[in-house]
Each structure stands twice: as structure tokens, then as C-alpha cells.
Amino acid sequence: MNDLLNKNTHKNTWLVPVACLLAGGVLTGISTNLAKYAVNIGLTPLAFLFWSITGAAIILLIVALIKQEIPPISARSIEYYFVAAFVSVAAANLLLFSAIPHVGAGFVALIISLPPLLTYLGALLLRMERFYLIRALGVVAALLGAGVLAIHKLSAPESSVFWILIALCGPVLLAIGNIYRTLRWPDNASSSALAPGMLVAASLLLGLFSAFSDFSVAISLDAWLLLGLIVVQAWVFAGQFFLLFLLQKTGGPVLLSLLGAVGAVVGVPIAIFLQGERPPEGLFLGASLIAIGVGLVTWGGVKMAIIITKEE
């Protein structure tokens, strides 16, 4: 009876990270498409990212104040905020948002499904994860799906190799961020406290980049459509990064890295049907492999949790 109760308990504990994975992935897919639409109506990638991140930081700070979970201020936490902000938010998103006008929102939504393999390999090397065949197969399946789509994109006659390579740097930074945030998570800090701290740091980094470069973050206050889009993206970012930290805490770095895979399944149809992009070559095979990968990694996580419980 106790074994049955433990088994059911661990199944239920995986409902939270899986729900976070699905909801966060949906927001990720929406975010990439909002970035393309922002460029189409006259916002630069840096301005859109800066003001959206700033708005999301304010939203999550208010939530943290209401929950009485103020971002901790210490040497360790400040290092965490700025390193995580640079790798996971400022640099990765700036590269991806800048590439969207050149390679399309659909392609960017697809390549952010690439971090799982890099994250999984890093987690194995650092002994943060046990090797488990089902999860490994899931990660490989998701990677193969994204690889099919990336190869087709590179072989297209109108493709820009430079911008494709720039876009591919984004998933590398996201994978590094997944590992870093897990290893350096400040002691006794909640996800509600860390998420706004990281976004405040990201806003400061993007502002400094603008101040010391020729790229401006200025926007017209009379353009209601631009302002409205920034507000929507701020709420999307707030939900996305809150779920990211919650998923990191409850599901670990590998499950976290599959946010991009779910985002691809959501973002590509939006790009095709609402933004008029052409369907990527190999879409059916690629999306099917990504979906299989998400399922295997999720199922493998449940099975592994049960195995660990029995060993204990």
C-alpha cells in the first residue's frame, strides 16, 4: 500500500512541472511571433525587448511584494541575477529577436527547441542528472526534429547563412543558462523572488548596451499600437519567466530545456496562419519528432522519480 501511495504521489508531483512546461511553451511560441509583428510595425528588436523586459520586471516585482517574497540582495544573488540575465534573457533574446526579421518567426520558434541536448549533456557531465535511456531518447528525438527543420532552412536558396548562425547562437546561450541557474540557485530563494531580480538585471544590461552603442530604445509615446504591443509582451514575458523559474525548481534543467520544443509546436502554426509565413520544409516530420521527444522526456522523468523513491 505504501509503495502504491508513493508511486501516486510522485506522479502527482510531476503534474506541476508538466503544466508549467506546457503553459510556458505556449507563451514562448507567442513571444516569438509578437517580436516579428513588433518589427513589422516599426519597433526595433532592442527597444521592444528592453521595454517589454522592463514591464515584466515591474509586474513580477509587484507580485513578489504581494507575496512578501522580495528578491534577496547579497553578493551571491546579485551575481546570479546578472549572469542569468545576460545569458538567459538579454543576449539570447536580443540575438533571436534580431534574427526574426531575416529568418522568420517560425524558424526561430523551431530552433529554440535545440537546447535539450546541450542541457542534457551538460547535466550528465556535471552529474546533475542520471543517465536514463527513455529521457535520452526523448532529447535526441526533439533534437532530430529541430535538426530536420534547420537543415531544410539552410538549404533554401533565399536563406541568409549569417542570420541563421546568429539565430543558432541563441539556443546555445539558453542551454548554458539552464545549467547555470540550477547550479547557482541561491539558498532558500523562491522562484517568485528570483524571477523579478533577473529581469531587473536584464533591463539594466539592455539599457547599458543602448547607452554605449548606436542602438536606441526610444519609442513614440503617441503610437498606441506600439505601446499596446509592449504591454502585451510584458505580460507574456512575466508569465514566461515566472513559469521558467517554477519549472526549473520542480522539474530540473532538462525538462526546463523542452520549453523551446513546446514553443515551436505553438509558434510555427501562429507564424504560418496569422503572419503569413510559408510552412518550413519538413514541418510534419520535425514537429512530430519534437512532440515525441517532449513526451518521452516527461514520461522518463516520472519513471525516474519512482525508481529513485524505491531506492531510498
Short mmCIF file of C-alpha atoms in Angstrom, two decimals:
data_model
loop_
_atom_site.label_atom_id
_atom_site.label_comp_id
_atom_site.label_asym_id
_atom_site.label_seq_id
_atom_site.Cartn_x
_atom_site.Cartn_y
_atom_site.Cartn_z
CA MET A 1 0.00 0.00 0.00
CA ASN A 2 2.81 2.43 0.88
CA ASP A 3 4.54 1.70 -2.44
CA LEU A 4 1.30 2.49 -4.26
CA LEU A 5 0.87 5.75 -2.35
CA ASN A 6 4.47 6.79 -3.07
CA LYS A 7 4.03 5.98 -6.73
CA ASN A 8 0.85 8.05 -6.96
CA THR A 9 2.44 10.92 -5.03
CA HIS A 10 5.35 11.16 -7.45
CA LYS A 11 3.01 11.01 -10.41
CA ASN A 12 1.08 13.93 -8.92
CA THR A 13 4.24 15.92 -8.21
CA TRP A 14 5.06 15.72 -11.91
CA LEU A 15 1.75 17.32 -12.81
CA VAL A 16 3.07 20.73 -11.71
CA PRO A 17 6.25 20.77 -13.86
CA VAL A 18 4.38 19.32 -16.86
CA ALA A 19 1.69 22.02 -16.54
CA CYS A 20 4.44 24.67 -16.28
CA LEU A 21 6.16 23.17 -19.32
CA LEU A 22 3.03 23.33 -21.47
CA ALA A 23 1.93 26.82 -20.34
CA GLY A 24 5.46 28.23 -20.58
CA GLY A 25 5.91 26.72 -24.02
CA VAL A 26 2.70 28.35 -25.25
CA LEU A 27 3.93 31.75 -24.04
CA THR A 28 7.32 31.16 -25.69
CA GLY A 29 5.64 30.47 -29.03
CA ILE A 30 3.50 33.59 -28.71
CA SER A 31 6.53 35.71 -27.74
CA THR A 32 8.50 34.95 -30.91
CA ASN A 33 5.54 35.92 -33.08
CA LEU A 34 4.94 39.15 -31.16
CA ALA A 35 8.61 40.04 -31.78
CA LYS A 36 8.16 39.66 -35.54
CA TYR A 37 4.96 41.71 -35.53
CA ALA A 38 6.72 44.42 -33.49
CA VAL A 39 9.42 44.78 -36.16
CA ASN A 40 6.75 44.87 -38.88
CA ILE A 41 5.06 47.89 -37.26
CA GLY A 42 8.29 49.82 -36.69
CA LEU A 43 9.79 48.77 -33.35
CA THR A 44 13.48 47.85 -33.26
CA PRO A 45 14.32 44.49 -31.61
CA LEU A 46 16.30 46.23 -28.84
CA ALA A 47 13.58 48.76 -28.00
CA PHE A 48 10.87 46.09 -28.00
CA LEU A 49 12.94 43.77 -25.81
CA PHE A 50 14.06 46.50 -23.39
CA TRP A 51 10.61 47.91 -22.67
CA SER A 52 8.94 44.50 -22.57
CA ILE A 53 11.51 43.14 -20.12
CA THR A 54 11.23 46.30 -18.01
CA GLY A 55 7.44 45.94 -17.90
CA ALA A 56 7.70 42.25 -16.99
CA ALA A 57 10.17 43.10 -14.20
CA ILE A 58 7.70 45.60 -12.73
CA ILE A 59 4.84 43.09 -12.91
CA LEU A 60 6.83 40.36 -11.17
CA LEU A 61 8.18 42.79 -8.54
CA ILE A 62 4.60 43.71 -7.65
CA VAL A 63 3.71 40.01 -7.40
CA ALA A 64 6.77 39.42 -5.18
CA LEU A 65 5.76 42.31 -2.91
CA ILE A 66 2.21 40.97 -2.60
CA LYS A 67 3.55 37.51 -1.72
CA GLN A 68 6.17 39.08 0.59
CA GLU A 69 8.97 37.35 -1.31
CA ILE A 70 11.36 40.23 -2.00
CA PRO A 71 14.34 39.41 -4.27
CA PRO A 72 17.29 38.72 -1.95
CA ILE A 73 20.19 41.16 -2.08
CA SER A 74 23.61 39.60 -1.46
CA ALA A 75 26.84 39.11 -3.40
CA ARG A 76 25.69 35.63 -4.44
CA SER A 77 22.22 36.71 -5.55
CA ILE A 78 23.46 39.79 -7.46
CA GLU A 79 25.95 37.60 -9.34
CA TYR A 80 23.09 35.21 -10.06
CA TYR A 81 20.78 37.95 -11.36
CA PHE A 82 23.30 39.48 -13.74
CA VAL A 83 24.88 36.31 -15.11
CA ALA A 84 21.49 34.64 -15.58
CA ALA A 85 20.09 37.85 -17.08
CA PHE A 86 22.91 38.16 -19.58
CA VAL A 87 22.89 34.53 -20.73
CA SER A 88 19.21 33.63 -20.48
CA VAL A 89 17.46 36.92 -21.25
CA ALA A 90 19.43 39.85 -22.64
CA ALA A 91 21.94 38.20 -25.01
CA ALA A 92 19.86 35.17 -26.04
CA ASN A 93 16.66 37.11 -26.73
CA LEU A 94 18.43 40.00 -28.43
CA LEU A 95 20.10 37.60 -30.86
CA LEU A 96 16.85 35.74 -31.51
CA PHE A 97 14.69 38.87 -31.85
CA SER A 98 17.25 40.46 -34.19
CA ALA A 99 17.29 37.37 -36.39
CA ILE A 100 13.49 37.07 -36.67
CA PRO A 101 13.07 39.65 -39.49
CA HIS A 102 15.69 37.78 -41.55
CA VAL A 103 14.85 34.12 -40.91
CA GLY A 104 11.22 34.28 -39.81
CA ALA A 105 9.36 33.77 -36.54
CA GLY A 106 8.59 30.17 -37.46
CA PHE A 107 12.26 29.24 -37.80
CA VAL A 108 13.21 30.96 -34.53
CA ALA A 109 10.31 29.24 -32.76
CA LEU A 110 11.71 25.96 -34.05
CA ILE A 111 15.37 26.40 -33.17
CA ILE A 112 14.66 27.28 -29.55
CA SER A 113 13.82 23.60 -29.25
CA LEU A 114 17.55 22.84 -29.67
CA PRO A 115 18.77 23.40 -26.06
CA PRO A 116 17.64 19.98 -24.70
CA LEU A 117 20.61 18.01 -26.00
CA LEU A 118 23.14 20.61 -24.85
CA THR A 119 21.45 20.90 -21.47
CA TYR A 120 21.20 17.14 -21.05
CA LEU A 121 24.86 16.59 -21.96
CA GLY A 122 25.93 19.37 -19.60
CA ALA A 123 23.76 17.97 -16.80
CA LEU A 124 25.24 14.49 -17.31
CA LEU A 125 28.83 15.79 -17.34
CA LEU A 126 28.23 17.79 -14.17
CA ARG A 127 26.39 14.82 -12.59
CA MET A 128 23.23 16.84 -12.16
CA GLU A 129 21.22 14.13 -13.92
CA ARG A 130 21.39 10.35 -14.04
CA PHE A 131 21.57 8.77 -17.45
CA TYR A 132 18.17 7.33 -18.22
CA LEU A 133 17.58 5.80 -21.63
CA ILE A 134 13.98 6.99 -22.08
CA ARG A 135 14.89 10.61 -21.38
CA ALA A 136 17.98 10.41 -23.58
CA LEU A 137 15.86 9.08 -26.46
CA GLY A 138 13.37 11.90 -25.92
CA VAL A 139 16.05 14.56 -26.07
CA VAL A 140 17.55 13.01 -29.20
CA ALA A 141 14.12 12.84 -30.86
CA ALA A 142 13.46 16.53 -30.13
CA LEU A 143 16.91 17.47 -31.40
CA LEU A 144 16.44 15.44 -34.59
CA GLY A 145 13.12 17.17 -35.21
CA ALA A 146 14.68 20.61 -34.89
CA GLY A 147 17.66 19.44 -36.97
CA VAL A 148 15.40 18.35 -39.84
CA LEU A 149 13.85 21.81 -39.94
CA ALA A 150 17.18 23.65 -39.61
CA ILE A 151 18.77 21.68 -42.45
CA HIS A 152 15.86 22.48 -44.75
CA LYS A 153 16.15 26.15 -43.83
CA LEU A 154 19.88 26.25 -44.56
CA SER A 155 19.36 24.60 -47.95
CA ALA A 156 16.74 27.13 -49.06
CA PRO A 157 18.05 29.41 -51.87
CA GLU A 158 16.91 32.64 -50.19
CA SER A 159 18.36 31.77 -46.78
CA SER A 160 20.82 34.09 -45.01
CA VAL A 161 23.57 31.92 -43.54
CA PHE A 162 24.80 34.77 -41.33
CA TRP A 163 21.43 35.34 -39.67
CA ILE A 164 20.78 31.62 -39.38
CA LEU A 165 24.08 31.26 -37.49
CA ILE A 166 23.25 34.27 -35.31
CA ALA A 167 19.89 32.70 -34.50
CA LEU A 168 21.54 29.36 -33.68
CA CYS A 169 23.70 31.07 -31.04
CA GLY A 170 20.52 31.76 -29.06
CA PRO A 171 19.83 28.11 -28.14
CA VAL A 172 23.46 27.67 -27.03
CA LEU A 173 23.10 30.57 -24.59
CA LEU A 174 19.73 29.24 -23.38
CA ALA A 175 21.29 25.84 -22.64
CA ILE A 176 24.14 27.47 -20.71
CA GLY A 177 21.56 29.48 -18.77
CA ASN A 178 19.61 26.33 -17.86
CA ILE A 179 22.71 24.78 -16.31
CA TYR A 180 23.92 27.97 -14.62
CA ARG A 181 20.61 28.81 -12.95
CA THR A 182 20.36 25.30 -11.50
CA LEU A 183 23.95 25.20 -10.21
CA ARG A 184 23.95 28.70 -8.72
CA TRP A 185 20.39 28.90 -7.39
CA PRO A 186 20.71 30.99 -4.18
CA ASP A 187 19.96 29.08 -0.98
CA ASN A 188 16.37 29.27 0.29
CA ALA A 189 15.32 31.62 -2.53
CA SER A 190 11.91 31.17 -4.16
CA SER A 191 11.15 31.35 -7.85
CA SER A 192 8.85 34.34 -7.16
CA ALA A 193 11.81 36.26 -5.74
CA LEU A 194 14.47 35.30 -8.28
CA ALA A 195 12.48 35.91 -11.48
CA PRO A 196 11.99 39.68 -10.95
CA GLY A 197 15.60 40.06 -9.80
CA MET A 198 16.84 38.51 -13.04
CA LEU A 199 14.53 40.65 -15.19
CA VAL A 200 15.60 43.87 -13.43
CA ALA A 201 19.22 42.92 -14.15
CA ALA A 202 18.34 42.16 -17.79
CA SER A 203 16.66 45.55 -18.16
CA LEU A 204 19.76 47.28 -16.77
CA LEU A 205 22.06 45.34 -19.12
CA LEU A 206 19.94 46.18 -22.17
CA GLY A 207 19.79 49.84 -21.11
CA LEU A 208 23.59 49.95 -20.74
CA PHE A 209 24.01 48.32 -24.15
CA SER A 210 21.82 51.02 -25.67
CA ALA A 211 23.68 53.81 -23.85
CA PHE A 212 27.09 52.64 -25.09
CA SER A 213 26.06 51.82 -28.66
CA ASP A 214 24.25 53.40 -31.58
CA PHE A 215 21.10 51.37 -30.88
CA SER A 216 18.32 53.39 -29.28
CA VAL A 217 15.46 52.18 -27.09
CA ALA A 218 13.40 55.32 -27.73
CA ILE A 219 9.77 54.82 -28.77
CA SER A 220 6.95 57.18 -29.69
CA LEU A 221 4.51 57.72 -26.83
CA ASP A 222 1.82 58.68 -29.36
CA ALA A 223 1.87 55.29 -31.07
CA TRP A 224 -0.81 53.41 -29.17
CA LEU A 225 -0.38 50.20 -31.17
CA LEU A 226 3.32 50.06 -30.29
CA LEU A 227 2.66 50.74 -26.62
CA GLY A 228 -0.14 48.19 -26.52
CA LEU A 229 2.10 45.54 -28.07
CA ILE A 230 4.82 46.23 -25.49
CA VAL A 231 2.26 45.85 -22.68
CA VAL A 232 1.09 42.50 -24.09
CA GLN A 233 4.67 41.27 -24.47
CA ALA A 234 5.48 42.42 -20.93
CA TRP A 235 2.67 40.23 -19.57
CA VAL A 236 3.80 37.33 -21.79
CA PHE A 237 7.39 37.70 -20.52
CA ALA A 238 6.19 37.94 -16.92
CA GLY A 239 4.29 34.68 -17.22
CA GLN A 240 7.04 33.03 -19.25
CA PHE A 241 9.87 33.77 -16.81
CA PHE A 242 7.78 33.08 -13.70
CA LEU A 243 6.93 29.64 -15.13
CA LEU A 244 10.57 29.18 -16.19
CA PHE A 245 11.80 29.52 -12.60
CA LEU A 246 8.97 27.41 -11.22
CA LEU A 247 9.68 24.69 -13.77
CA GLN A 248 13.42 24.87 -13.02
CA LYS A 249 12.72 24.32 -9.32
CA THR A 250 10.22 21.48 -9.79
CA GLY A 251 11.34 19.76 -12.99
CA GLY A 252 15.10 20.27 -13.33
CA PRO A 253 17.21 21.66 -16.19
CA VAL A 254 16.42 19.03 -18.82
CA LEU A 255 12.64 19.27 -18.57
CA LEU A 256 13.10 23.05 -18.47
CA SER A 257 15.01 23.00 -21.74
CA LEU A 258 11.99 21.49 -23.51
CA LEU A 259 10.12 24.79 -23.17
CA GLY A 260 11.51 25.64 -26.59
CA ALA A 261 10.19 22.42 -28.09
CA VAL A 262 6.67 23.16 -26.90
CA GLY A 263 7.11 26.77 -28.04
CA ALA A 264 7.99 25.50 -31.52
CA VAL A 265 4.80 23.45 -31.77
CA VAL A 266 2.79 26.56 -30.81
CA GLY A 267 4.83 29.27 -32.54
CA VAL A 268 5.08 27.75 -36.00
CA PRO A 269 1.32 27.50 -36.67
CA ILE A 270 0.87 31.09 -35.46
CA ALA A 271 3.61 32.26 -37.83
CA ILE A 272 2.02 30.38 -40.73
CA PHE A 273 -1.68 31.12 -40.23
CA LEU A 274 -1.59 34.57 -38.62
CA GLN A 275 1.61 36.11 -40.02
CA GLY A 276 1.53 34.61 -43.50
CA GLU A 277 4.88 32.80 -43.36
CA ARG A 278 5.46 29.83 -45.61
CA PRO A 279 5.42 26.47 -43.79
CA PRO A 280 9.02 25.33 -43.20
CA GLU A 281 10.15 22.37 -45.29
CA GLY A 282 9.97 19.13 -43.31
CA LEU A 283 7.47 20.63 -40.85
CA PHE A 284 5.41 17.47 -40.29
CA LEU A 285 8.41 15.20 -39.61
CA GLY A 286 10.20 17.81 -37.50
CA ALA A 287 7.18 18.73 -35.36
CA SER A 288 6.29 15.04 -34.88
CA LEU A 289 9.79 14.22 -33.60
CA ILE A 290 9.70 17.22 -31.25
CA ALA A 291 6.33 16.15 -29.83
CA ILE A 292 7.61 12.58 -29.33
CA GLY A 293 10.70 13.97 -27.58
CA VAL A 294 8.65 16.03 -25.14
CA GLY A 295 6.51 13.01 -24.34
CA LEU A 296 9.48 10.69 -23.74
CA VAL A 297 11.36 13.15 -21.52
CA THR A 298 8.23 13.84 -19.46
CA TRP A 299 7.40 10.14 -19.10
CA GLY A 300 11.02 9.31 -18.35
CA GLY A 301 11.04 11.92 -15.57
CA VAL A 302 8.05 10.28 -13.89
CA LYS A 303 9.60 6.79 -14.17
CA MET A 304 12.96 8.03 -12.85
CA ALA A 305 11.32 9.70 -9.84
CA ILE A 306 9.59 6.41 -8.97
CA ILE A 307 12.87 4.49 -9.30
CA ILE A 308 14.71 6.95 -7.03
CA THR A 309 11.94 6.66 -4.43
CA LYS A 310 12.21 2.86 -4.40
CA GLU A 311 15.98 3.06 -3.98
CA GLU A 312 15.54 5.36 -0.99
#
